[in-house]
Coordinates of C-alpha atoms in Angstrom, one line a residue:
Chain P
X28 CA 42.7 87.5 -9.3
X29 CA 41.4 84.9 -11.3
X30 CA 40.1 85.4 -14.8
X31 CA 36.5 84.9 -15.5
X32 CA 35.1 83.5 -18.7
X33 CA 32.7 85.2 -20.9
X34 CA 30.5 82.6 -20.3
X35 CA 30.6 82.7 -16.4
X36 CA 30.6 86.9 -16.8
X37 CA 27.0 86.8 -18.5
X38 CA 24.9 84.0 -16.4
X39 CA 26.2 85.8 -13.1
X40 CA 25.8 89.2 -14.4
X41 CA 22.1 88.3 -15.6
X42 CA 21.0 86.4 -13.1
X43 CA 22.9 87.1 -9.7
X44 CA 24.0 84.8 -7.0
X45 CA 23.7 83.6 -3.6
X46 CA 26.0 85.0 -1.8
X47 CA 27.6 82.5 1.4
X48 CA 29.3 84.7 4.3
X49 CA 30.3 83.1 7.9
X50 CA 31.4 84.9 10.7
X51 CA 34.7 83.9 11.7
X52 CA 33.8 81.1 13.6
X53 CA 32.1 79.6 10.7
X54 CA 28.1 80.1 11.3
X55 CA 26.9 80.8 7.8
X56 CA 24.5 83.5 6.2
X57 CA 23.6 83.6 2.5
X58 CA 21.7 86.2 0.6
X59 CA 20.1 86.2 -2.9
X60 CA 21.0 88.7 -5.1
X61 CA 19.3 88.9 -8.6
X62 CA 22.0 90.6 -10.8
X63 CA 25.3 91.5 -10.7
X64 CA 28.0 93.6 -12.8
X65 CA 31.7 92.8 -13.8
X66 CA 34.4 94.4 -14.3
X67 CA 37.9 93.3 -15.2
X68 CA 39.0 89.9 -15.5
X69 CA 36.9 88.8 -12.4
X70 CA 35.3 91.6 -9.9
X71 CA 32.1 91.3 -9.3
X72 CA 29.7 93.7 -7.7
X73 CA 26.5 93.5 -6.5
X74 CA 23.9 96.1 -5.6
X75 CA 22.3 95.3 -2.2
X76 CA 19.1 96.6 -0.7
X77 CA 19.5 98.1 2.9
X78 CA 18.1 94.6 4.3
X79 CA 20.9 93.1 2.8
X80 CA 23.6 95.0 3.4
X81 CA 22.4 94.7 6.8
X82 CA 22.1 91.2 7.0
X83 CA 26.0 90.3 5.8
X84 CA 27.7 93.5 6.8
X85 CA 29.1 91.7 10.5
X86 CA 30.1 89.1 8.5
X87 CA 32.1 91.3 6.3
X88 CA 34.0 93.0 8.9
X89 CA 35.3 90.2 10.3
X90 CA 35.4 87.6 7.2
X91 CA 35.5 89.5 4.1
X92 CA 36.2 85.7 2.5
X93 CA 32.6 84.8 0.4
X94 CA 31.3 82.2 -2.0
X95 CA 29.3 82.6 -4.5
X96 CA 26.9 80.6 -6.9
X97 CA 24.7 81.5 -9.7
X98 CA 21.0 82.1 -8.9
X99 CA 17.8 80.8 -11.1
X100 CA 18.1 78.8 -14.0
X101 CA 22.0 80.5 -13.9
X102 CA 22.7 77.4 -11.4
X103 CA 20.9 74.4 -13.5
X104 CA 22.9 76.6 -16.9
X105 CA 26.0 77.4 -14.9
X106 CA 26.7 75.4 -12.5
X107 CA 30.3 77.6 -11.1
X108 CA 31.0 78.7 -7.5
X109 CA 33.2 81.8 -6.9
X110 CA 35.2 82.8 -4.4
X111 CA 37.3 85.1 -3.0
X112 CA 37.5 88.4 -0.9
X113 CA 34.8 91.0 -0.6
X114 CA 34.4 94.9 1.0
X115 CA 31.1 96.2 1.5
X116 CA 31.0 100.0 1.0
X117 CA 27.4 101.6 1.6
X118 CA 25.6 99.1 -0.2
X119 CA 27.9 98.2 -2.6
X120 CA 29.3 94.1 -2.4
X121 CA 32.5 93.7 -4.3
X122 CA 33.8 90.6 -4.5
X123 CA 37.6 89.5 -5.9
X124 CA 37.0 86.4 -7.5
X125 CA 39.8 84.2 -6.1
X126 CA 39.1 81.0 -7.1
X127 CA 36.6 79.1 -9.5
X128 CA 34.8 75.5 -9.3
X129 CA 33.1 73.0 -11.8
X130 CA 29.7 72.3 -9.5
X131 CA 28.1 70.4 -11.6
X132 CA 26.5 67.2 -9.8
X133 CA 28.5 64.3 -10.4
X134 CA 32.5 63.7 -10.6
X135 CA 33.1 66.9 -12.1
X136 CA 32.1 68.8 -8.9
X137 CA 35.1 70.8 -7.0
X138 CA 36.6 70.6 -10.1
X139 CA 39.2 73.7 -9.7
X140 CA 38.9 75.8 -12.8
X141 CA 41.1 79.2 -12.4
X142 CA 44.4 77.0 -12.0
X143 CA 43.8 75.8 -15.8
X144 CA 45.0 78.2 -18.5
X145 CA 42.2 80.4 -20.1
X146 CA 42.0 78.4 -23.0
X147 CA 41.6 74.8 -21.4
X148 CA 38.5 76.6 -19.2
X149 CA 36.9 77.5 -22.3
X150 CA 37.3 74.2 -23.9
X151 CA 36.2 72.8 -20.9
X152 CA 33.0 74.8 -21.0
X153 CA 32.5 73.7 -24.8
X154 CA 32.8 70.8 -24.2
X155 CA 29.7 70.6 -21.6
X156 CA 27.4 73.2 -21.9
X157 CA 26.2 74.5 -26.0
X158 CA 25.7 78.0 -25.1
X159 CA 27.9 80.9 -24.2
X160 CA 25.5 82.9 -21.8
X161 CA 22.0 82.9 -21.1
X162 CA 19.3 83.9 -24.2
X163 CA 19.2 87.3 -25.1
Chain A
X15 CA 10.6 73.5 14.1
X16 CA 7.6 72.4 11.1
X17 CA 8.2 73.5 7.8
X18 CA 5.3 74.8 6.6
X19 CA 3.1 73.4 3.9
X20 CA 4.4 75.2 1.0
X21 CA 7.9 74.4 2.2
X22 CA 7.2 71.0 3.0
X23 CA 5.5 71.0 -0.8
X24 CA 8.5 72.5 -2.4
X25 CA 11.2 70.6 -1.0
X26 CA 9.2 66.8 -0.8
X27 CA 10.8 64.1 -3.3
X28 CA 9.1 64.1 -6.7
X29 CA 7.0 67.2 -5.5
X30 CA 5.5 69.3 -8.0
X31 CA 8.2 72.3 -7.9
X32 CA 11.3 70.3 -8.3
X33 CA 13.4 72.9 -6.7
X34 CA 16.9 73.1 -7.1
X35 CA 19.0 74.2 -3.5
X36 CA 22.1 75.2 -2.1
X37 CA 23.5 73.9 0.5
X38 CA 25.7 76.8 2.2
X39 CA 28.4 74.6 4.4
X40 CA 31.7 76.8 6.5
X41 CA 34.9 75.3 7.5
X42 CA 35.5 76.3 11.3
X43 CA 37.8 79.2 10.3
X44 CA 34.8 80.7 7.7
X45 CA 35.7 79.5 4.3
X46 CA 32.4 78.8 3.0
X47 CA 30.9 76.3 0.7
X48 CA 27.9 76.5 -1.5
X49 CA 26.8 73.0 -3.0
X50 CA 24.5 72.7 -5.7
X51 CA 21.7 70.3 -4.2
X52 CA 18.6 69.2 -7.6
X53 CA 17.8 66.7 -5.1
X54 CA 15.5 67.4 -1.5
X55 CA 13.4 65.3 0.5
X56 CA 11.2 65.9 4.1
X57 CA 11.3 64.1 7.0
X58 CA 9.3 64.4 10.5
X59 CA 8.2 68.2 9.0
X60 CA 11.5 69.6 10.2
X61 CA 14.7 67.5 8.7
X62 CA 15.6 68.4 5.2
X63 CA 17.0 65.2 3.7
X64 CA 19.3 64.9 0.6
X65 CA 21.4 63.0 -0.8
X66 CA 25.8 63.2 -0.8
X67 CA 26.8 62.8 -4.4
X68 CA 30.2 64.2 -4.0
X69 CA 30.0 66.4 -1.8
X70 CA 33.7 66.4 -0.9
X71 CA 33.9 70.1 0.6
X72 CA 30.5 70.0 2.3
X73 CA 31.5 66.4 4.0
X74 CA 35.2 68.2 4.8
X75 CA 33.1 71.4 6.5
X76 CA 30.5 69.1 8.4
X77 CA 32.2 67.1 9.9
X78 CA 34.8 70.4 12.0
X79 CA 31.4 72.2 11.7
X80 CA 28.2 70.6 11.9
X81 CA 25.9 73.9 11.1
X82 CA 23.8 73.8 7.4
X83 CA 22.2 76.7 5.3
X84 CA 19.8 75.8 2.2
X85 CA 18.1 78.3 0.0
X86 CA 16.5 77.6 -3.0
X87 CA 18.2 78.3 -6.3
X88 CA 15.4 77.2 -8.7
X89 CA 12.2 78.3 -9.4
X90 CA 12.2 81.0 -7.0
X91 CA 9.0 82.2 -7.1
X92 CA 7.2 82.1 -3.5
X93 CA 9.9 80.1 -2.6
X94 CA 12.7 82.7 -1.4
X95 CA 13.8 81.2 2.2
X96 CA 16.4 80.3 4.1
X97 CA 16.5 77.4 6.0
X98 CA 19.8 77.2 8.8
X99 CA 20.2 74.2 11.4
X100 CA 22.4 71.5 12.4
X101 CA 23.9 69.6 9.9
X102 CA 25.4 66.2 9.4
X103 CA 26.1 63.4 7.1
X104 CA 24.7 59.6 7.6
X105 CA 27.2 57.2 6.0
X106 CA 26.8 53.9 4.7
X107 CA 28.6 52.3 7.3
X108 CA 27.6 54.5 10.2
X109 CA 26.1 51.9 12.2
X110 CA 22.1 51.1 12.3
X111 CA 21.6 53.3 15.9
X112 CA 24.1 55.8 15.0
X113 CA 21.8 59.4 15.5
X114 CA 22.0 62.8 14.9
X115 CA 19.6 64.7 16.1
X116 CA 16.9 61.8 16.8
X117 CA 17.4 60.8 12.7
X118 CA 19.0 57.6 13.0
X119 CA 21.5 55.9 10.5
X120 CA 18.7 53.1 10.1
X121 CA 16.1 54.6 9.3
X122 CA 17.6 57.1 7.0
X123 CA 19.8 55.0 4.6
X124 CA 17.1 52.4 4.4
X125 CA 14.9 55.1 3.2
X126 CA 17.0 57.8 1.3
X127 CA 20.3 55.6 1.1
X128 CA 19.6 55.2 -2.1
X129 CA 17.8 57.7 -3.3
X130 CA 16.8 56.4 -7.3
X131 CA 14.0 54.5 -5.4
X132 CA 12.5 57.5 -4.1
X133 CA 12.6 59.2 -7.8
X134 CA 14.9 58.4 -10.6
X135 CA 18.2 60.5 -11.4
X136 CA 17.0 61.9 -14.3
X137 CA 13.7 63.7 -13.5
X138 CA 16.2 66.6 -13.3
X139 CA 17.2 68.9 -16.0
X140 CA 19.9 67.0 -18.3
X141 CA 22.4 69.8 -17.0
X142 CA 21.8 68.8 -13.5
X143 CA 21.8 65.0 -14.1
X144 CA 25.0 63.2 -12.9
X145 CA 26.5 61.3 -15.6
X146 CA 27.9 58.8 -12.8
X147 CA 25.9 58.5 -9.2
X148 CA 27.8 57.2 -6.2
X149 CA 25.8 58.1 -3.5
X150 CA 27.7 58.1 -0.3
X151 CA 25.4 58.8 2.5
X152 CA 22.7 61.1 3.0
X153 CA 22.6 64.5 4.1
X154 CA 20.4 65.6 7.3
X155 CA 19.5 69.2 7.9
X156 CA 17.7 69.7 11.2
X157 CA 15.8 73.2 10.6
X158 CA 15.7 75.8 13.1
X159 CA 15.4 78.7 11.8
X160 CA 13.6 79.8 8.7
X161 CA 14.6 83.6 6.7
X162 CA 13.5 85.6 4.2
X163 CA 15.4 86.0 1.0
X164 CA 13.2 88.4 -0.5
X165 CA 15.1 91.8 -1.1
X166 CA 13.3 94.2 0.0
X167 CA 13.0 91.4 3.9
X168 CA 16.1 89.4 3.5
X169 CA 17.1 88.0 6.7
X170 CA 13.8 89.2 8.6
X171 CA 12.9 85.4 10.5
X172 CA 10.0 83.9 9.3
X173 CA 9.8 81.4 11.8

């Protein structure tokens, strides 16, 4: 599992994501969820309505592998993608965050974070953004 | 098939919204990609244009799988859709008659190729604004299929 900053933890949790799922063949389906809860270094789950869980749950079965970005003013703020596996029980999303990416526009986006120690990701994140999560 | 007009408003260069987008890409074995788009134009109604500013994964999943998902990240409100098609990216260098799906390299590099004459960089929010552009081609989303995002409707069709 890769290990989440604070930082990353509150924009996602506040503000949710968009969730990307493909079947296995590739043919993409994204969802918008508006919040999210952590737990751990870097397990996210997600509440979905019915429609939702309806929508992504073929996916699921037969790619549990998802990415996910942070919705509203969470992707101008926080501009990571997540990935990694996911299970959907009822309508429960929990996704294993596998890996973690610098999106911000520019140079900088792909940027792999989770293969930098914990430390380095932090300064990293200092060193671009002045906040550490969204406004109470 | 036509965007309506409040798409079409939403998502036009220099439009009143300035929405910011993902652009939802899958390798051909499912890994998917979500890339963080601030910049959108519309073309013909029914292509949505933008532009490549290092948009290594997305180039790496279009070009095995040429399928394209964009929802809007940013302001949401009225604005929670879908929009899934064909993909591809133009490339300077793709040759003048080179087409995907009727767009042709021409016509869209002469027009979006470089896309600081259509509206500058920096009409975007500071966090958004590449320190560095080197725009590389120009990204060409053929919609055929709008969804809901809503909660309560995700994925019902809207057209």
């Amino acid at each position: 599992m890769a290990t989440m900053t604070p930082r990353m933890k509150a924009w996602l949790e506040k503000f949710g994501a968009h969730i990307g799922t493909a079947t296995k063949q590739g043919y993409p389906t994204t969802i918008v969820v508006e919040q999210a809860s952590i737990t751990g270094d870097g397990v996210v789950a997600f509440n979905l309505t019915p429609a939702q869980a309806n929508q992504i749950k073929d996916n699921i079965a037969q790619n549990p592998y998802v990415a996910l970005a942070p919705h509203a003013i969470a992707s101008i703020r926080a501009a990571y993608q997540f990935k990694g596996p996911a299970a959907l029980s009822g309508n429960t999303l929990q996704v294993t965050v596998k890996e973690i990416y610098c999106t911000k526009p520019g140079p900088e986006a792909a940027l792999r974070l989770d293969v930098l120690p914990l430390e380095h990701i932090v300064k990293f994140e200092e060193s671009r953004w002045r906040d550490s999560g969204p406004p109470k | 098939m036509k965007l309506s007009s409040e798409m079409i408003a939403a998502l036009r260069a220099g439009g009143e919204k300035d929405v910011v987008t993902y652009l939802t890409t899958s390798s051909v074995s499912g890994k998917c990609n979500l890339y963080l788009q601030p910049y959108t134009d519309v073309y013909r109604e029914e292509f949505i244009i933008s532009p490549d500013l290092f948009a290594q994964k997305t180039k790496i999943n279009i070009n095995e799988n040429r399928v394209g998902l964009m929802t809007v990240a940013h302001p949401v409100k009225g604005s929670l859709w879908a929009f899934r098609g064909p993909c591809n990216i133009i490339q300077w260098g793709h040759p003048p008659k080179f087409a995907f799906h009727g767009v042709t390299a021409g016509e869209a590099l002469e027009k979006w190729g470089d896309w600081s004459k259509l509206e500058p960089y920096d009409t975007v929010a500071e966090d958004l604004r590449p320190k560095a552009v080197g725009q590389r081609g120009v990204i060409v989303l053929k919609v055929e299929e709008v969804y809901n995002l809503s909660p309560a409707s995700s994925g019902a069709r809207i057209s």
